[in-house]
């Protein structure tokens, strides 16, 4: 893929491989345990310590949230 993601204390950022930020996702008091891009590179999945799995478009748009616990 051509994107990478990283998390800080307040947001997840999505960047091109040259370092240019393309989007950010607010964490809103969530603590992440994992994140992964979909195989087509269009969706970012975030797994939180509360057991929720959220889907975000790589443009930063929220898609859905599922409770997994």
PDB file of C-alpha atoms in Angstrom:
ATOM      1  CA  UNK A   1       0.000   0.000   0.000  1.00  0.00           C
ATOM      2  CA  UNK A   2       0.874   3.638  -0.140  1.00  0.00           C
ATOM      3  CA  UNK A   3      -0.422   4.669   3.289  1.00  0.00           C
ATOM      4  CA  UNK A   4       0.760   4.260   6.869  1.00  0.00           C
ATOM      5  CA  UNK A   5      -0.972   4.947  10.173  1.00  0.00           C
ATOM      6  CA  UNK A   6       0.187   5.794  13.663  1.00  0.00           C
ATOM      7  CA  UNK A   7      -1.465   6.649  16.951  1.00  0.00           C
ATOM      8  CA  UNK A   8      -0.830   9.364  19.504  1.00  0.00           C
ATOM      9  CA  UNK A   9      -2.671  10.001  22.736  1.00  0.00           C
ATOM     10  CA  UNK A  10      -5.527  11.900  21.097  1.00  0.00           C
ATOM     11  CA  UNK A  11      -5.645  10.823  17.464  1.00  0.00           C
ATOM     12  CA  UNK A  12      -4.696   8.352  14.790  1.00  0.00           C
ATOM     13  CA  UNK A  13      -3.036   9.892  11.778  1.00  0.00           C
ATOM     14  CA  UNK A  14      -2.920   8.542   8.248  1.00  0.00           C
ATOM     15  CA  UNK A  15      -0.036   9.571   6.032  1.00  0.00           C
ATOM     16  CA  UNK A  16       1.312   8.921   2.577  1.00  0.00           C
ATOM     17  CA  UNK A  17       4.647   7.130   2.525  1.00  0.00           C
ATOM     18  CA  UNK A  18       6.374  10.493   1.905  1.00  0.00           C
ATOM     19  CA  UNK A  19       5.085  11.650   5.324  1.00  0.00           C
ATOM     20  CA  UNK A  20       2.306  13.944   4.098  1.00  0.00           C
ATOM     21  CA  UNK A  21      -0.687  13.660   6.437  1.00  0.00           C
ATOM     22  CA  UNK A  22      -3.872  12.779   4.579  1.00  0.00           C
ATOM     23  CA  UNK A  23      -6.322  12.370   7.493  1.00  0.00           C
ATOM     24  CA  UNK A  24      -6.652  12.156  11.247  1.00  0.00           C
ATOM     25  CA  UNK A  25      -9.111  10.273  13.425  1.00  0.00           C
ATOM     26  CA  UNK A  26      -9.945  11.502  16.956  1.00  0.00           C
ATOM     27  CA  UNK A  27      -9.589   8.813  19.630  1.00  0.00           C
ATOM     28  CA  UNK A  28     -12.090  10.341  22.102  1.00  0.00           C
ATOM     29  CA  UNK A  29     -10.677   8.666  25.248  1.00  0.00           C
ATOM     30  CA  UNK A  30     -10.111   5.313  23.535  1.00  0.00           C
ATOM     31  CA  UNK A  31      -6.980   3.271  24.053  1.00  0.00           C
ATOM     32  CA  UNK A  32      -5.977   1.237  21.024  1.00  0.00           C
ATOM     33  CA  UNK A  33      -4.606  -2.275  21.086  1.00  0.00           C
ATOM     34  CA  UNK A  34      -4.333  -2.628  17.331  1.00  0.00           C
ATOM     35  CA  UNK A  35      -5.005  -1.203  13.915  1.00  0.00           C
ATOM     36  CA  UNK A  36      -4.902  -2.577  10.410  1.00  0.00           C
ATOM     37  CA  UNK A  37      -5.682  -1.522   6.864  1.00  0.00           C
ATOM     38  CA  UNK A  38      -8.107  -3.543   4.777  1.00  0.00           C
ATOM     39  CA  UNK A  39      -6.514  -5.505   1.905  1.00  0.00           C
ATOM     40  CA  UNK A  40      -7.700  -2.889  -0.622  1.00  0.00           C
ATOM     41  CA  UNK A  41      -6.184  -0.063   1.479  1.00  0.00           C
ATOM     42  CA  UNK A  42      -9.434   1.926   1.645  1.00  0.00           C
ATOM     43  CA  UNK A  43     -10.416   1.200   5.271  1.00  0.00           C
ATOM     44  CA  UNK A  44      -8.591   1.402   8.599  1.00  0.00           C
ATOM     45  CA  UNK A  45      -9.766  -0.855  11.439  1.00  0.00           C
ATOM     46  CA  UNK A  46      -9.135   0.231  15.050  1.00  0.00           C
ATOM     47  CA  UNK A  47      -9.420  -2.203  17.970  1.00  0.00           C
ATOM     48  CA  UNK A  48      -9.825  -0.556  21.384  1.00  0.00           C
ATOM     49  CA  UNK A  49      -9.208  -1.898  24.893  1.00  0.00           C
ATOM     50  CA  UNK A  50     -12.974  -1.762  25.535  1.00  0.00           C
ATOM     51  CA  UNK A  51     -13.424  -4.496  22.912  1.00  0.00           C
ATOM     52  CA  UNK A  52     -14.866  -2.281  20.198  1.00  0.00           C
ATOM     53  CA  UNK A  53     -13.789  -2.506  16.576  1.00  0.00           C
ATOM     54  CA  UNK A  54     -14.319   0.619  14.498  1.00  0.00           C
ATOM     55  CA  UNK A  55     -14.014   1.068  10.748  1.00  0.00           C
ATOM     56  CA  UNK A  56     -12.804   4.321   9.235  1.00  0.00           C
ATOM     57  CA  UNK A  57     -12.331   5.383   5.639  1.00  0.00           C
ATOM     58  CA  UNK A  58      -8.745   6.423   4.953  1.00  0.00           C
ATOM     59  CA  UNK A  59     -10.074   9.946   4.316  1.00  0.00           C
ATOM     60  CA  UNK A  60     -10.982  10.081   8.045  1.00  0.00           C
ATOM     61  CA  UNK A  61     -14.716   9.413   7.663  1.00  0.00           C
ATOM     62  CA  UNK A  62     -16.318   7.172  10.304  1.00  0.00           C
ATOM     63  CA  UNK A  63     -17.954   4.062   8.838  1.00  0.00           C
ATOM     64  CA  UNK A  64     -19.096   1.808  11.697  1.00  0.00           C
ATOM     65  CA  UNK A  65     -18.398   0.464  15.185  1.00  0.00           C
ATOM     66  CA  UNK A  66     -18.932  -3.058  16.539  1.00  0.00           C
ATOM     67  CA  UNK A  67     -18.709  -4.232  20.127  1.00  0.00           C
ATOM     68  CA  UNK A  68     -16.638  -7.430  20.136  1.00  0.00           C
ATOM     69  CA  UNK A  69     -16.747  -8.420  23.822  1.00  0.00           C
TER      70      UNK A  69
END
